[in-house]
Tab-separated table of C-alpha atoms and ligand atoms in Angstrom:
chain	number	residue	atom	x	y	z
A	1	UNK	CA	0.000	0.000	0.000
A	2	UNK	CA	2.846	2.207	0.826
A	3	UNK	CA	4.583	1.628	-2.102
A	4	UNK	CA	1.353	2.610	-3.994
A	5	UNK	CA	1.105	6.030	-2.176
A	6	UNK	CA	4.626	6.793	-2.840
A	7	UNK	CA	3.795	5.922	-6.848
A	8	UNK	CA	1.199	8.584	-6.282
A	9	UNK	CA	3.290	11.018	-4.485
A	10	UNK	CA	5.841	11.023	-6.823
A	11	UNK	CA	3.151	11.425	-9.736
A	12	UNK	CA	2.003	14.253	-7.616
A	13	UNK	CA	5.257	15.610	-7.729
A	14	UNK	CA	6.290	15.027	-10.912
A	15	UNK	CA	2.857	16.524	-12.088
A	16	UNK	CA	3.673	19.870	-10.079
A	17	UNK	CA	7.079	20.464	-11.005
A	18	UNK	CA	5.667	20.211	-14.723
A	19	UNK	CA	3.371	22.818	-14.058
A	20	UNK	CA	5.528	25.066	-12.018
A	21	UNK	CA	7.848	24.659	-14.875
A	22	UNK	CA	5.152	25.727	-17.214
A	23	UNK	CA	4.348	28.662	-15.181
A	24	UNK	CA	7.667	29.837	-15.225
A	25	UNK	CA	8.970	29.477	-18.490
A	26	UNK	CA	8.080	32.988	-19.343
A	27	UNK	CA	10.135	34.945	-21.380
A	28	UNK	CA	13.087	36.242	-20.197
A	29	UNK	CA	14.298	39.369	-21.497
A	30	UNK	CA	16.593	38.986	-24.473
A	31	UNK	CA	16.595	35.437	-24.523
A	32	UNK	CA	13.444	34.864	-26.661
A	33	UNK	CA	11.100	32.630	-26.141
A	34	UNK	CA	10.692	29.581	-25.257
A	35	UNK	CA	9.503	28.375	-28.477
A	36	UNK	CA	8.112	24.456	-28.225
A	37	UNK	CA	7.421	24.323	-24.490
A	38	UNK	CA	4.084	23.474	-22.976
A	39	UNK	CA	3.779	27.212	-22.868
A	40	UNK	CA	3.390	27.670	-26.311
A	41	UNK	CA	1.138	24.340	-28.091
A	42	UNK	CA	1.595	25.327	-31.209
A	43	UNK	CA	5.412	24.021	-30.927
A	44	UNK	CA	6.484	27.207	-32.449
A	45	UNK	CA	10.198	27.115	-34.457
A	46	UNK	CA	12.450	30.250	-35.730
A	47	UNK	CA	13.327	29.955	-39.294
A	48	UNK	CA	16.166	32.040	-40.397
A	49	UNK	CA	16.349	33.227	-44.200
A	50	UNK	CA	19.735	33.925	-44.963
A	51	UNK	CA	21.281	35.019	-49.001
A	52	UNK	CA	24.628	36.763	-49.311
A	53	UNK	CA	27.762	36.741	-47.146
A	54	UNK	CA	30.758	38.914	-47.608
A	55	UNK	CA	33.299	41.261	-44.967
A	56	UNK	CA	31.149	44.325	-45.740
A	57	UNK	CA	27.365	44.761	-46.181
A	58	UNK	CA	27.668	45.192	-49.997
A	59	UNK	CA	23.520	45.038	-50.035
A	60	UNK	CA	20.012	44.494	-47.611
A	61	UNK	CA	20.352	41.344	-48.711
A	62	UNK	CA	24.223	40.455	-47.536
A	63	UNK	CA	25.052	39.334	-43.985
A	64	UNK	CA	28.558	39.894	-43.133
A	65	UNK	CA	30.508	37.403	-41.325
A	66	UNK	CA	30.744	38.576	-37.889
A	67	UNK	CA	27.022	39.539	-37.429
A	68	UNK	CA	26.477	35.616	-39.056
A	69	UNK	CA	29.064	34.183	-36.209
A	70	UNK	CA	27.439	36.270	-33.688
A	71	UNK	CA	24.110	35.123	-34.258
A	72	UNK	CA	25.462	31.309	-34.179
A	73	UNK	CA	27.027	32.361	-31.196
A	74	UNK	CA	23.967	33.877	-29.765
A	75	UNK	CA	21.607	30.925	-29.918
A	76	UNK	CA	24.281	28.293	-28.976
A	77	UNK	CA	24.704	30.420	-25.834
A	78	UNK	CA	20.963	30.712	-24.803
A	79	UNK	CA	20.051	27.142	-25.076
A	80	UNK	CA	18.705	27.041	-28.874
A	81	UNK	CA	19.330	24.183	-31.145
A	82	UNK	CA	19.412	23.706	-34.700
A	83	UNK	CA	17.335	21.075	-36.014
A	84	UNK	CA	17.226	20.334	-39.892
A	85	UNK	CA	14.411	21.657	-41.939
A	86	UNK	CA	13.228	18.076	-42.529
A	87	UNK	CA	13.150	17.027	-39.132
A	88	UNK	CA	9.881	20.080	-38.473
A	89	UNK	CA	7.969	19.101	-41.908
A	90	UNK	CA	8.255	15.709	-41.015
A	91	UNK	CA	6.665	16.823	-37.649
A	92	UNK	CA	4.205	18.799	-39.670
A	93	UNK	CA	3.559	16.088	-41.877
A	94	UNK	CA	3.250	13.388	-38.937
A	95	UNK	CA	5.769	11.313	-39.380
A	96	UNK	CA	8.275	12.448	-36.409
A	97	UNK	CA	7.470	13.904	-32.979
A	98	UNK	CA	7.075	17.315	-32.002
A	99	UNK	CA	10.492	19.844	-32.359
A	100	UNK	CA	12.476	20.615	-29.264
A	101	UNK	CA	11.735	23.500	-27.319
A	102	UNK	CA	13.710	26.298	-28.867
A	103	UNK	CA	14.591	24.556	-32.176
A	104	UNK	CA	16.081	27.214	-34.968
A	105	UNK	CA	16.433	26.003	-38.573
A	106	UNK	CA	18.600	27.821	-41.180
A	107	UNK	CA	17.896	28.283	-44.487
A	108	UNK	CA	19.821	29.674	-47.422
A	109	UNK	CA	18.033	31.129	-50.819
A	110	UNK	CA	19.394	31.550	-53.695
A	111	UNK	CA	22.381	29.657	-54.439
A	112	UNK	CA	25.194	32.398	-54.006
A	113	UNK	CA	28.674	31.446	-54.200
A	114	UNK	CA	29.237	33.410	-50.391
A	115	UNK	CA	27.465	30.491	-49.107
A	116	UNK	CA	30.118	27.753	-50.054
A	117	UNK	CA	33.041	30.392	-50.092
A	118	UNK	CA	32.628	32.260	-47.002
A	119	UNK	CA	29.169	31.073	-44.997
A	120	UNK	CA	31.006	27.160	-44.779
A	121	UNK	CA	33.681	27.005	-42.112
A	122	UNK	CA	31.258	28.461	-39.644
A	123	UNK	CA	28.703	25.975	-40.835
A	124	UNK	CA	30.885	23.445	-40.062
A	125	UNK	CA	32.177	25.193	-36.535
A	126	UNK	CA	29.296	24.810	-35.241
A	127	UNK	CA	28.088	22.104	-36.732
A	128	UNK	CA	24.642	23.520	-38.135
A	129	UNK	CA	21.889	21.854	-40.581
A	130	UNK	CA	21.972	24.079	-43.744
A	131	UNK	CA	18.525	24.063	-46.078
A	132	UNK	CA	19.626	25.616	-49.418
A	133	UNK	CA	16.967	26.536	-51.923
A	134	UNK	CA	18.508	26.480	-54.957
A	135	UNK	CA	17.049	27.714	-58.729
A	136	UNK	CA	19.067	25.163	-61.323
A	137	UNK	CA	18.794	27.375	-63.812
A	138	UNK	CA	21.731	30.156	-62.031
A	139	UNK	CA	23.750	27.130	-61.111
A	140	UNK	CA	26.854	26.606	-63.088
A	141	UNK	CA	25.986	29.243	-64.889
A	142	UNK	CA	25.351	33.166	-63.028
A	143	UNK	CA	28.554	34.836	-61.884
A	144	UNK	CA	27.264	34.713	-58.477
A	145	UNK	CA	26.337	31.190	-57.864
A	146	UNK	CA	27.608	28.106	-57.085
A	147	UNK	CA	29.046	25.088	-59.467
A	148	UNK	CA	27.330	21.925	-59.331
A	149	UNK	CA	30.693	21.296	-58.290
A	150	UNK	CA	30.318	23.056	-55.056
A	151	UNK	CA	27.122	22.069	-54.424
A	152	UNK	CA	28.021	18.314	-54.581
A	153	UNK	CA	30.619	19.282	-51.845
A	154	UNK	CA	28.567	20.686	-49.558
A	155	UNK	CA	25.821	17.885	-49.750
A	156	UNK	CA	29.081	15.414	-49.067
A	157	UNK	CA	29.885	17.600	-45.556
A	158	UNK	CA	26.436	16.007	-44.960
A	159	UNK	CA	25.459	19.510	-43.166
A	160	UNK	CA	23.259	21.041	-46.308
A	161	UNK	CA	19.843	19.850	-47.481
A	162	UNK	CA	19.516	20.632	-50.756
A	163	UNK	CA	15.869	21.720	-51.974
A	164	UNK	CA	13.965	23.632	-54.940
A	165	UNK	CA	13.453	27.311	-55.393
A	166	UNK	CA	11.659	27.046	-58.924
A	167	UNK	CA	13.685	26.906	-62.088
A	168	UNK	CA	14.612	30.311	-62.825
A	169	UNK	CA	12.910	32.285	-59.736
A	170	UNK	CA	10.325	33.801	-61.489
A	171	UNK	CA	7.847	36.600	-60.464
A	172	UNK	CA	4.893	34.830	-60.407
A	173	UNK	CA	2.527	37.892	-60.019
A	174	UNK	CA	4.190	39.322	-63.449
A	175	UNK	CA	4.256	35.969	-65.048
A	176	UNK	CA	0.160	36.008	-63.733
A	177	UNK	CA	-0.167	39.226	-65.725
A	178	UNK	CA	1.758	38.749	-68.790
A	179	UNK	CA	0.815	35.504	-70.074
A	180	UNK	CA	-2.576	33.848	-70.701
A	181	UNK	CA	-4.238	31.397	-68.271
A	182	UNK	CA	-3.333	28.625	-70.261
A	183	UNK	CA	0.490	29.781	-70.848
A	184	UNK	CA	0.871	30.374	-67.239
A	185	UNK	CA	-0.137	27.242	-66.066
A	186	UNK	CA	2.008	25.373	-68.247
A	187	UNK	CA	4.715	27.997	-67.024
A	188	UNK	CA	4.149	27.678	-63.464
A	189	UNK	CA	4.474	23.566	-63.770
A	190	UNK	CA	7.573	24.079	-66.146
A	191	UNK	CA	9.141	26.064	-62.900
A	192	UNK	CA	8.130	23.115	-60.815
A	193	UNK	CA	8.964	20.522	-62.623
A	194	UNK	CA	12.184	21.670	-64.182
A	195	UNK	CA	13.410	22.281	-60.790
A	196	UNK	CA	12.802	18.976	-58.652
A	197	UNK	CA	14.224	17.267	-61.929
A	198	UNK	CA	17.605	19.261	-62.418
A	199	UNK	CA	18.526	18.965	-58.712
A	200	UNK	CA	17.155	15.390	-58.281
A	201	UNK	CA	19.421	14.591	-61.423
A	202	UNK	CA	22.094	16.185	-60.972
A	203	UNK	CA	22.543	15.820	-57.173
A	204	UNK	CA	21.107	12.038	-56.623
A	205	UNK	CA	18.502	13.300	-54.385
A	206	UNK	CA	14.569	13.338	-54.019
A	207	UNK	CA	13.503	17.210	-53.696
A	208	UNK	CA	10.068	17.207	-51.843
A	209	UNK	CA	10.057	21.023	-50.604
A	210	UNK	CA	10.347	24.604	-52.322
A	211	UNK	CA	10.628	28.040	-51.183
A	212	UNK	CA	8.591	30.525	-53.045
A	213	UNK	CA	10.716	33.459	-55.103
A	214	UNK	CA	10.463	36.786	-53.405
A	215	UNK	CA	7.948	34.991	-50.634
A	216	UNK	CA	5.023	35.064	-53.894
A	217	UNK	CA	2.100	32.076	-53.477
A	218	UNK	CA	-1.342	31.945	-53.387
A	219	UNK	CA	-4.047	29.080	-53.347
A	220	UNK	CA	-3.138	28.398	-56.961
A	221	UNK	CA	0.298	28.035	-56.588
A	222	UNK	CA	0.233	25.812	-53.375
A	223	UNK	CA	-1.832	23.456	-55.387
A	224	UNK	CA	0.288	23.200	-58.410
A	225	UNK	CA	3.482	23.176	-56.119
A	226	UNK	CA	1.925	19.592	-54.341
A	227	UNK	CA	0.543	18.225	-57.844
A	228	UNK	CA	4.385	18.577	-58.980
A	229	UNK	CA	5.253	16.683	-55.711
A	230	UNK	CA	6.154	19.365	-53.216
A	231	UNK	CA	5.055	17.799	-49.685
A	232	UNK	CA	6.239	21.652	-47.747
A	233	UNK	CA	6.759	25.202	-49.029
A	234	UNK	CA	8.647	27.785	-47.328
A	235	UNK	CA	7.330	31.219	-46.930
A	236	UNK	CA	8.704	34.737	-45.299
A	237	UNK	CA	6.059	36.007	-43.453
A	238	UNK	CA	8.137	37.185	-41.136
A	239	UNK	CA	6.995	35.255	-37.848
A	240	UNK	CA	7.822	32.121	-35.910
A	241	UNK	CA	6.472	28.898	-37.936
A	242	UNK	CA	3.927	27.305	-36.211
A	243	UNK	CA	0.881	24.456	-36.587
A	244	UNK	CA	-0.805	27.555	-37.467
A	245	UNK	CA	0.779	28.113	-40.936
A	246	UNK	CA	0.079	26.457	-43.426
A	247	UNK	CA	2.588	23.841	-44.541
A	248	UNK	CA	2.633	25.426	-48.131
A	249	UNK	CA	3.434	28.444	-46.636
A	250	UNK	CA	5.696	27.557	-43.340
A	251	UNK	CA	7.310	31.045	-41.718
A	252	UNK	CA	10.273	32.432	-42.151
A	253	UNK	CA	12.663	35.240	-41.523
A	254	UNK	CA	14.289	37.183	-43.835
A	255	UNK	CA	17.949	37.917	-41.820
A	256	UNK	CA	19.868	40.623	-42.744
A	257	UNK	CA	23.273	42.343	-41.349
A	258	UNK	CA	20.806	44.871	-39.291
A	259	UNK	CA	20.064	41.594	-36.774
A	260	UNK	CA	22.267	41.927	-34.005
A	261	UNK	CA	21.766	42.523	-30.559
A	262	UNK	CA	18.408	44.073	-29.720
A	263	UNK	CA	16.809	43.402	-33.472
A	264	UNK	CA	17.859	39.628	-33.513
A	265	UNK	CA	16.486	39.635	-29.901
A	266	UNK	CA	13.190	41.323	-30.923
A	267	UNK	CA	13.248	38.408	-33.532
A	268	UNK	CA	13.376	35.286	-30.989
A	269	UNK	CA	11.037	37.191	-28.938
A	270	UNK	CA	8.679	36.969	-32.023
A	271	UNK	CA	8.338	40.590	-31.832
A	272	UNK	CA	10.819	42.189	-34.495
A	273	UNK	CA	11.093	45.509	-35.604
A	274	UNK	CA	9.495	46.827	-38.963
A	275	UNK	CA	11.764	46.337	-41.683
B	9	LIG	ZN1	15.228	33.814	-53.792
């Protein structure tokens, strides 16, 4: 009988350090959030959105190297982790359990030459999961991009997940415009298509998610993306991802060189500044 009572004591116990934990894991100032706790269901996650890297900020869209090593250092130092894009959609999808509380992802658009040149040995210092959403059509080919070379040798560091970004990251609200209903359909499966086929080919892999050019979708496109075999599509609305988004249209944020100190800590806290 004893032993019984101490079962239920320790329950008990067990049951209120769980809630006093709950009830104290609120925020604390300028370490974010506890994203994925009991204290937050929706098992919120922090996508970062990263493009260019170079020693100065040549554009809004370059991150220089020691605001990209700070914010590594940042959220190794506060208790985040890095999980792999695939590990959250397969969460969203079902197939694996919830994210860690304060999971970050990193993602890379765009297929810039920085990325394998200058973004790598701090990739591989601290050992992070890379998502790069790549457009074939720049590979091998624009000044600014990668080789098929060099994305073969990231994909061998085993860090970088390799996924589409269309074929030639087109506007889709333009393309809407200019071309007939007909012509744009078959243009927005070409983009599709194209895409999962090149890298698949090319790369040995199976591409099963896509990040929208310039953060354009709408009901149309989400359709088309899954009938060409997209399972996830990656969005930047600017927020924490959630079970709230939908999973053609998963959250992001766009980083760029102004996100250090307070701004990247606005960011974790899910409350960043207007940009
Ligand atoms: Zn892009």
């Amino acid at each position: 009988m004893s032993g019984s009572f101490q079962t239920r004591s320790s329950i008990l116990f067990f049951a209120l350090l769980l809630a006093a934990g709950g009830f104290f894991a609120t925020p604390v100032k300028g370490a974010g959030r506890a994203v994925g706790t009991s204290a937050n269901p929706e098992h919120e996650v922090l996508i970062f959105d990263y493009h260019r890297f170079n020693t100065y900020r040549a554009d809004s869209m370059t991150v220089t190297m020691p605001v990209f090593e700070f914010q590594l250092q940042y959220l190794e130092e506060h208790g985040y982790h890095f999980i792999p894009l695939s590990q959250y959609v397969d969460y969203r999808l079902g197939k694996a359990a919830a994210p860690p509380p304060r999971s970050v992802i990193i993602t890379m658009d765009d297929g810039h030459e920085s990325v394998y040149a200058r973004a790598l040995p701090l990739i591989e210092k601290y050992r992070i999961p890379v998502t790069l959403f790549i457009y074939p059509s720049a590979i091998s080919n624009a000044s600014y991009a990668m080789t098929w070379k060099q994305l073969r040798a990231l994909k061998a560091t085993g860090l970088f997940d390799i996924q589409s970004h269309t074929y030639w990251h087109p506007n889709f609200k333009v393309e809407k415009r200019r071309l007939t209903p007909a012509q744009y359909d078959k243009f927005v499966k070409f983009q599709f298509q194209r895409s999962k086929q090149t890298l698949d080919r090319k790369l040995g892999i199976n591409v099963t998610m896509l990040a929208w050019p310039y953060g354009i979708y709408d009901q149309e496109l989400m359709r088309k993306a899954r009938e060409a075999g997209y399972q996830a599509a990656l969005a930047l609305n600017g927020r924490h991802a959630g079970d709230h988004d939908n999973i053609m249209a998963i959250s992001r944020y766009l980083v760029s060189d102004r996100d250090k100190g307070r701004f990247f800590e606005d960011i974790l806290a899910g409350t960043p500044a207007r940009r």
